[in-house]
PDB file of C-alpha atoms and ligand atoms in Angstrom:
ATOM      1  CA  MET A 985     -59.595  40.007 -33.842  1.00 54.00           C
ATOM      2  CA  ALA A 986     -58.249  37.251 -31.213  1.00 63.00           C
ATOM      3  CA  ASP A 987     -56.018  34.412 -32.060  1.00 70.00           C
ATOM      4  CA  TYR A 988     -58.744  32.135 -33.996  1.00 80.00           C
ATOM      5  CA  ASN A 989     -58.111  29.206 -35.936  1.00 91.00           C
ATOM      6  CA  GLU A 990     -58.556  29.462 -39.549  1.00 92.00           C
ATOM      7  CA  SER A 991     -62.271  27.793 -39.663  1.00 94.00           C
ATOM      8  CA  LEU A 992     -63.195  30.158 -36.712  1.00 94.00           C
ATOM      9  CA  ALA A 993     -61.814  33.042 -38.045  1.00 95.00           C
ATOM     10  CA  LEU A 994     -63.870  32.371 -41.581  1.00 95.00           C
ATOM     11  CA  LEU A 995     -66.955  31.951 -40.291  1.00 95.00           C
ATOM     12  CA  ILE A 996     -66.478  34.639 -37.871  1.00 96.00           C
ATOM     13  CA  SER A 997     -65.440  37.077 -41.396  1.00 96.00           C
ATOM     14  CA  GLU A 998     -68.481  35.771 -43.472  1.00 96.00           C
ATOM     15  CA  PHE A 999     -71.284  36.622 -40.475  1.00 96.00           C
ATOM     16  CA  GLY A1000     -69.432  40.256 -40.524  1.00 96.00           C
ATOM     17  CA  LYS A1001     -70.499  40.710 -43.931  1.00 95.00           C
ATOM     18  CA  LEU A1002     -73.680  40.708 -43.748  1.00 94.00           C
ATOM     19  CA  PRO A1003     -75.674  44.007 -43.557  1.00 87.00           C
ATOM     20  CA  GLY A1004     -75.675  45.199 -40.069  1.00 91.00           C
ATOM     21  CA  VAL A1005     -73.765  43.009 -38.630  1.00 94.00           C
ATOM     22  CA  GLY A1006     -69.800  44.272 -37.106  1.00 93.00           C
ATOM     23  CA  PRO A1007     -67.283  42.095 -36.125  1.00 93.00           C
ATOM     24  CA  LYS A1008     -68.677  41.755 -32.726  1.00 95.00           C
ATOM     25  CA  THR A1009     -71.922  40.919 -33.499  1.00 96.00           C
ATOM     26  CA  ALA A1010     -70.614  38.033 -35.805  1.00 96.00           C
ATOM     27  CA  GLU A1011     -67.767  36.871 -33.043  1.00 96.00           C
ATOM     28  CA  ARG A1012     -71.514  36.757 -30.920  1.00 96.00           C
ATOM     29  CA  PHE A1013     -73.336  34.762 -33.204  1.00 96.00           C
ATOM     30  CA  VAL A1014     -70.394  32.531 -34.075  1.00 95.00           C
ATOM     31  CA  PHE A1015     -69.984  31.772 -30.066  1.00 95.00           C
ATOM     32  CA  TYR A1016     -73.582  31.347 -29.682  1.00 95.00           C
ATOM     33  CA  LEU A1017     -74.168  28.436 -32.368  1.00 95.00           C
ATOM     34  CA  LEU A1018     -70.870  26.891 -30.870  1.00 94.00           C
ATOM     35  CA  LYS A1019     -72.625  27.144 -27.480  1.00 95.00           C
ATOM     36  CA  GLY A1020     -75.429  25.363 -28.097  1.00 92.00           C
ATOM     37  CA  PRO A1021     -76.131  21.685 -29.240  1.00 94.00           C
ATOM     38  CA  ARG A1022     -74.500  20.712 -32.799  1.00 94.00           C
ATOM     39  CA  GLU A1023     -78.161  20.491 -33.624  1.00 95.00           C
ATOM     40  CA  GLY A1024     -78.819  23.961 -33.808  1.00 94.00           C
ATOM     41  CA  ALA A1025     -75.866  25.196 -36.005  1.00 95.00           C
ATOM     42  CA  GLU A1026     -76.427  22.257 -38.326  1.00 96.00           C
ATOM     43  CA  LYS A1027     -80.196  23.106 -38.699  1.00 96.00           C
ATOM     44  CA  LEU A1028     -78.831  27.002 -39.874  1.00 96.00           C
ATOM     45  CA  ALA A1029     -76.364  25.478 -41.638  1.00 96.00           C
ATOM     46  CA  ARG A1030     -78.630  23.119 -43.820  1.00 97.00           C
ATOM     47  CA  ALA A1031     -81.431  26.045 -44.605  1.00 97.00           C
ATOM     48  CA  ILE A1032     -78.856  28.500 -45.696  1.00 96.00           C
ATOM     49  CA  LEU A1033     -77.722  25.547 -48.203  1.00 96.00           C
ATOM     50  CA  ASP A1034     -81.169  24.509 -49.176  1.00 95.00           C
ATOM     51  CA  THR A1035     -82.497  28.068 -49.684  1.00 94.00           C
ATOM     52  CA  VAL A1036     -79.447  29.297 -51.525  1.00 94.00           C
ATOM     53  CA  GLU A1037     -79.759  25.994 -54.175  1.00 95.00           C
ATOM     54  CA  ARG A1038     -83.285  26.311 -54.012  1.00 95.00           C
ATOM     55  CA  MET A1039     -83.767  29.597 -54.752  1.00 94.00           C
ATOM     56  CA  ARG A1040     -83.292  31.678 -58.094  1.00 94.00           C
ATOM     57  CA  ARG A1041     -83.750  35.149 -60.112  1.00 94.00           C
ATOM     58  CA  CYS A1042     -86.770  35.372 -61.791  1.00 96.00           C
ATOM     59  CA  SER A1043     -86.232  35.990 -65.435  1.00 94.00           C
ATOM     60  CA  ARG A1044     -89.226  38.866 -65.870  1.00 95.00           C
ATOM     61  CA  CYS A1045     -88.889  40.556 -62.594  1.00 96.00           C
ATOM     62  CA  ASN A1046     -85.493  39.623 -61.449  1.00 95.00           C
ATOM     63  CA  ASN A1047     -87.048  38.673 -57.842  1.00 96.00           C
ATOM     64  CA  ILE A1048     -85.700  35.834 -55.917  1.00 95.00           C
ATOM     65  CA  SER A1049     -88.504  32.875 -56.356  1.00 95.00           C
ATOM     66  CA  GLU A1050     -88.475  29.041 -56.414  1.00 95.00           C
ATOM     67  CA  HIS A1051     -90.103  29.498 -59.702  1.00 94.00           C
ATOM     68  CA  ASP A1052     -89.533  31.322 -62.925  1.00 95.00           C
ATOM     69  CA  PRO A1053     -91.168  32.979 -63.773  1.00 96.00           C
ATOM     70  CA  CYS A1054     -91.633  33.506 -59.884  1.00 97.00           C
ATOM     71  CA  GLY A1055     -95.247  33.776 -58.378  1.00 96.00           C
ATOM     72  CA  ILE A1056     -96.517  36.918 -58.857  1.00 97.00           C
ATOM     73  CA  CYS A1057     -95.195  37.416 -62.371  1.00 97.00           C
ATOM     74  CA  GLY A1058     -96.843  33.954 -63.073  1.00 96.00           C
ATOM     75  CA  ASP A1059    -100.475  35.650 -61.412  1.00 97.00           C
ATOM     76  CA  ALA A1060    -102.668  36.004 -64.595  1.00 95.00           C
ATOM     77  CA  LYS A1061    -104.968  38.080 -62.296  1.00 96.00           C
ATOM     78  CA  ARG A1062    -102.804  41.258 -61.999  1.00 97.00           C
ATOM     79  CA  ASP A1063    -102.913  44.553 -63.544  1.00 97.00           C
ATOM     80  CA  ALA A1064     -99.937  44.248 -66.618  1.00 95.00           C
ATOM     81  CA  SER A1065    -100.526  47.806 -66.677  1.00 97.00           C
ATOM     82  CA  LEU A1066     -99.323  48.820 -63.695  1.00 97.00           C
ATOM     83  CA  LEU A1067     -95.102  47.916 -63.420  1.00 97.00           C
ATOM     84  CA  CYS A1068     -93.379  48.724 -59.606  1.00 97.00           C
ATOM     85  CA  VAL A1069     -89.882  49.811 -60.319  1.00 97.00           C
ATOM     86  CA  VAL A1070     -88.234  48.636 -56.640  1.00 95.00           C
ATOM     87  CA  GLU A1071     -84.425  48.751 -55.772  1.00 94.00           C
ATOM     88  CA  GLN A1072     -83.939  45.048 -53.867  1.00 92.00           C
ATOM     89  CA  PRO A1073     -85.924  41.518 -53.418  1.00 93.00           C
ATOM     90  CA  SER A1074     -87.305  42.303 -50.572  1.00 91.00           C
ATOM     91  CA  ASP A1075     -88.971  45.803 -51.330  1.00 92.00           C
ATOM     92  CA  VAL A1076     -91.250  43.230 -53.207  1.00 94.00           C
ATOM     93  CA  ALA A1077     -92.258  41.483 -50.128  1.00 92.00           C
ATOM     94  CA  ALA A1078     -92.817  45.184 -47.863  1.00 91.00           C
ATOM     95  CA  LEU A1079     -94.901  46.227 -50.638  1.00 92.00           C
ATOM     96  CA  GLU A1080     -96.971  42.916 -51.154  1.00 93.00           C
ATOM     97  CA  ARG A1081     -98.236  42.592 -47.841  1.00 89.00           C
ATOM     98  CA  PRO A1082    -100.404  45.460 -48.014  1.00 86.00           C
ATOM     99  CA  LYS A1083    -101.923  44.646 -51.006  1.00 86.00           C
ATOM    100  CA  VAL A1084    -102.185  47.696 -53.239  1.00 85.00           C
ATOM    101  CA  HIS A1085    -100.210  47.251 -55.884  1.00 92.00           C
ATOM    102  CA  ARG A1086    -101.841  44.684 -58.457  1.00 93.00           C
ATOM    103  CA  GLY A1087     -99.803  44.854 -61.097  1.00 97.00           C
ATOM    104  CA  PHE A1088     -96.249  43.578 -61.507  1.00 97.00           C
ATOM    105  CA  TYR A1089     -92.314  44.736 -60.314  1.00 97.00           C
ATOM    106  CA  TYR A1090     -89.374  44.986 -61.746  1.00 97.00           C
ATOM    107  CA  VAL A1091     -86.027  44.658 -59.339  1.00 96.00           C
ATOM    108  CA  LEU A1092     -83.650  46.721 -59.832  1.00 95.00           C
ATOM    109  CA  MET A1093     -80.466  44.849 -58.086  1.00 91.00           C
ATOM    110  CA  GLY A1094     -79.106  48.360 -57.468  1.00 90.00           C
ATOM    111  CA  LEU A1095     -79.382  51.960 -57.626  1.00 92.00           C
ATOM    112  CA  LEU A1096     -77.364  53.950 -60.083  1.00 92.00           C
ATOM    113  CA  SER A1097     -74.075  55.451 -58.646  1.00 90.00           C
ATOM    114  CA  PRO A1098     -72.093  56.835 -61.406  1.00 82.00           C
ATOM    115  CA  LEU A1099     -69.278  57.610 -58.790  1.00 85.00           C
ATOM    116  CA  ASP A1100     -68.980  53.690 -58.075  1.00 87.00           C
ATOM    117  CA  GLY A1101     -69.192  52.572 -61.803  1.00 87.00           C
ATOM    118  CA  VAL A1102     -72.937  51.969 -61.338  1.00 90.00           C
ATOM    119  CA  THR A1103     -74.293  53.391 -64.874  1.00 92.00           C
ATOM    120  CA  PRO A1104     -77.411  52.551 -66.424  1.00 92.00           C
ATOM    121  CA  GLU A1105     -75.520  50.036 -69.021  1.00 89.00           C
ATOM    122  CA  ALA A1106     -74.223  48.152 -65.443  1.00 88.00           C
ATOM    123  CA  LEU A1107     -77.334  48.272 -63.672  1.00 89.00           C
ATOM    124  CA  GLY A1108     -78.889  46.708 -66.961  1.00 88.00           C
ATOM    125  CA  ILE A1109     -82.139  49.361 -66.989  1.00 93.00           C
ATOM    126  CA  ASP A1110     -81.936  48.373 -70.522  1.00 94.00           C
ATOM    127  CA  ARG A1111     -84.124  44.949 -69.764  1.00 94.00           C
ATOM    128  CA  LEU A1112     -86.599  47.273 -68.203  1.00 96.00           C
ATOM    129  CA  LEU A1113     -86.547  49.471 -70.856  1.00 96.00           C
ATOM    130  CA  LYS A1114     -87.366  46.579 -73.277  1.00 95.00           C
ATOM    131  CA  ARG A1115     -89.934  45.396 -71.296  1.00 94.00           C
ATOM    132  CA  ILE A1116     -91.742  48.433 -71.881  1.00 96.00           C
ATOM    133  CA  LYS A1117     -90.740  49.153 -75.192  1.00 94.00           C
ATOM    134  CA  ALA A1118     -92.568  45.888 -75.686  1.00 93.00           C
ATOM    135  CA  GLY A1119     -96.054  47.407 -74.907  1.00 89.00           C
ATOM    136  CA  GLY A1120     -98.888  46.867 -72.351  1.00 94.00           C
ATOM    137  CA  VAL A1121     -97.229  48.842 -69.545  1.00 97.00           C
ATOM    138  CA  ARG A1122     -99.405  52.220 -69.152  1.00 97.00           C
ATOM    139  CA  GLU A1123     -97.680  53.505 -65.758  1.00 97.00           C
ATOM    140  CA  VAL A1124     -94.396  53.093 -64.411  1.00 97.00           C
ATOM    141  CA  ILE A1125     -94.205  53.525 -60.594  1.00 96.00           C
ATOM    142  CA  ILE A1126     -90.950  53.869 -58.978  1.00 95.00           C
ATOM    143  CA  ALA A1127     -90.906  52.787 -55.252  1.00 93.00           C
ATOM    144  CA  THR A1128     -86.585  53.347 -54.658  1.00 91.00           C
ATOM    145  CA  ASN A1129     -85.831  54.150 -51.153  1.00 85.00           C
ATOM    146  CA  PRO A1130     -85.651  58.583 -50.556  1.00 82.00           C
ATOM    147  CA  THR A1131     -81.543  58.261 -50.396  1.00 85.00           C
ATOM    148  CA  THR A1132     -79.589  60.095 -52.841  1.00 87.00           C
ATOM    149  CA  GLU A1133     -78.553  57.381 -55.472  1.00 90.00           C
ATOM    150  CA  GLY A1134     -82.702  56.033 -55.105  1.00 90.00           C
ATOM    151  CA  GLU A1135     -83.315  59.797 -56.057  1.00 88.00           C
ATOM    152  CA  ALA A1136     -80.891  60.027 -58.624  1.00 91.00           C
ATOM    153  CA  THR A1137     -82.532  56.683 -60.314  1.00 93.00           C
ATOM    154  CA  ALA A1138     -85.808  57.559 -60.078  1.00 92.00           C
ATOM    155  CA  VAL A1139     -84.672  61.203 -61.600  1.00 92.00           C
ATOM    156  CA  TYR A1140     -83.075  59.317 -64.905  1.00 94.00           C
ATOM    157  CA  LEU A1141     -86.569  56.688 -65.008  1.00 95.00           C
ATOM    158  CA  ALA A1142     -88.631  59.751 -65.253  1.00 95.00           C
ATOM    159  CA  LYS A1143     -86.544  61.245 -68.003  1.00 95.00           C
ATOM    160  CA  VAL A1144     -86.128  57.268 -70.316  1.00 96.00           C
ATOM    161  CA  ILE A1145     -89.427  56.023 -69.901  1.00 96.00           C
ATOM    162  CA  PRO A1146     -91.935  58.733 -70.723  1.00 95.00           C
ATOM    163  CA  PRO A1147     -90.644  58.507 -74.426  1.00 95.00           C
ATOM    164  CA  LEU A1148     -91.594  55.315 -74.704  1.00 95.00           C
ATOM    165  CA  GLY A1149     -94.702  55.721 -73.801  1.00 93.00           C
ATOM    166  CA  ALA A1150     -95.809  54.915 -70.093  1.00 96.00           C
ATOM    167  CA  LYS A1151     -96.058  57.545 -67.648  1.00 95.00           C
ATOM    168  CA  VAL A1152     -93.914  57.658 -64.226  1.00 96.00           C
ATOM    169  CA  SER A1153     -95.357  57.904 -61.121  1.00 95.00           C
ATOM    170  CA  ARG A1154     -92.904  57.997 -57.926  1.00 92.00           C
ATOM    171  CA  ILE A1155     -94.518  56.413 -54.318  1.00 88.00           C
ATOM    172  CA  ALA A1156     -95.296  59.785 -52.260  1.00 76.00           C
ATOM    173  CA  ARG A1157     -92.811  60.808 -49.287  1.00 69.00           C
ATOM    174  CA  GLY A1158     -93.416  59.396 -45.905  1.00 65.00           C
ATOM    175  CA  ILE A1159     -90.752  56.491 -46.050  1.00 65.00           C
ATOM    176  CA  PRO A1160     -88.079  57.545 -43.596  1.00 67.00           C
ATOM    177  CA  VAL A1161     -84.843  58.649 -45.719  1.00 64.00           C
ATOM    178  CA  GLY A1162     -82.298  56.379 -45.317  1.00 61.00           C
ATOM    179  CA  SER A1163     -84.231  53.196 -44.650  1.00 62.00           C
ATOM    180  CA  GLY A1164     -85.619  50.422 -46.576  1.00 72.00           C
ATOM    181  CA  LEU A1165     -88.850  49.476 -47.730  1.00 80.00           C
ATOM    182  CA  GLY A1166     -88.929  46.365 -45.492  1.00 76.00           C
ATOM    183  CA  TYR A1167     -88.512  48.962 -41.998  1.00 75.00           C
ATOM    184  CA  VAL A1168     -91.832  51.016 -43.021  1.00 78.00           C
ATOM    185  CA  ASP A1169     -95.049  49.788 -41.401  1.00 82.00           C
ATOM    186  CA  GLU A1170     -97.629  48.491 -43.710  1.00 84.00           C
ATOM    187  CA  ALA A1171    -100.294  51.467 -43.183  1.00 83.00           C
ATOM    188  CA  THR A1172     -97.473  54.123 -44.128  1.00 83.00           C
ATOM    189  CA  LEU A1173     -96.861  52.102 -47.279  1.00 84.00           C
ATOM    190  CA  ARG A1174    -100.076  51.534 -48.462  1.00 85.00           C
ATOM    191  CA  GLU A1175    -100.421  55.506 -48.330  1.00 83.00           C
ATOM    192  CA  ALA A1176     -97.230  56.169 -49.904  1.00 83.00           C
ATOM    193  CA  LEU A1177     -98.119  53.801 -52.757  1.00 85.00           C
ATOM    194  CA  LYS A1178    -101.685  55.163 -52.939  1.00 84.00           C
ATOM    195  CA  GLY A1179    -100.458  59.138 -52.605  1.00 81.00           C
ATOM    196  CA  ARG A1180     -98.097  58.507 -56.176  1.00 89.00           C
ATOM    197  CA  ARG A1181     -97.909  61.302 -58.289  1.00 86.00           C
ATOM    198  CA  GLU A1182     -96.879  61.610 -61.738  1.00 86.00           C
ATOM    199  CA  VAL A1183     -93.130  62.674 -62.449  1.00 83.00           C
ATOM    200  CA  THR A1184     -92.347  64.360 -65.601  1.00 74.00           C
ATOM    201  CA  SER A1185     -88.875  66.003 -66.533  1.00 63.00           C
TER     202      SER A1185
HETATM  203 ZN1   ZN B 678     -91.045  37.978 -61.743  1.00 83.34          ZN
END
């Protein structure tokens, strides 16, 4: 990296931590902000702070929300017998757009990856199992992405959930490998949910 002062280097390094942003793009972001009027950068900084301060994790589903329980968990019109398990909060947003899933969600906040130390315990899967054990959930729809970790997580859940009394289904293929649900169009997501199949281990 060029010889930048400390604060400039820090800002570039922080932008560089964002998904999909390399050091060159981070540098472009920072110089774009410094080039424009001061208000632009202030607005962005304030929006980030405001959002971070206001948003929290929902204690029921882990989704990011201003309220706890979040708007979805607090919606009594939803079907409590359907629970959709996703990897991250942006997947909830993606699945809400086609308005097909009328049940609740559980956000794993990651995927199983035993080699990296992400075990079922580390991921807090016991909370999900406790919720299913409490009763009322008839079907758990696994909507993890079709990556190696997404599949490993689906296989694990399909093994431990049925003994608790709920059936497990997996959303249909059609989601491109390696892409997040957020990158898939609404029609494909709708078909993937509708075409879900029961998984038996
Ligand atoms: Zn929630």
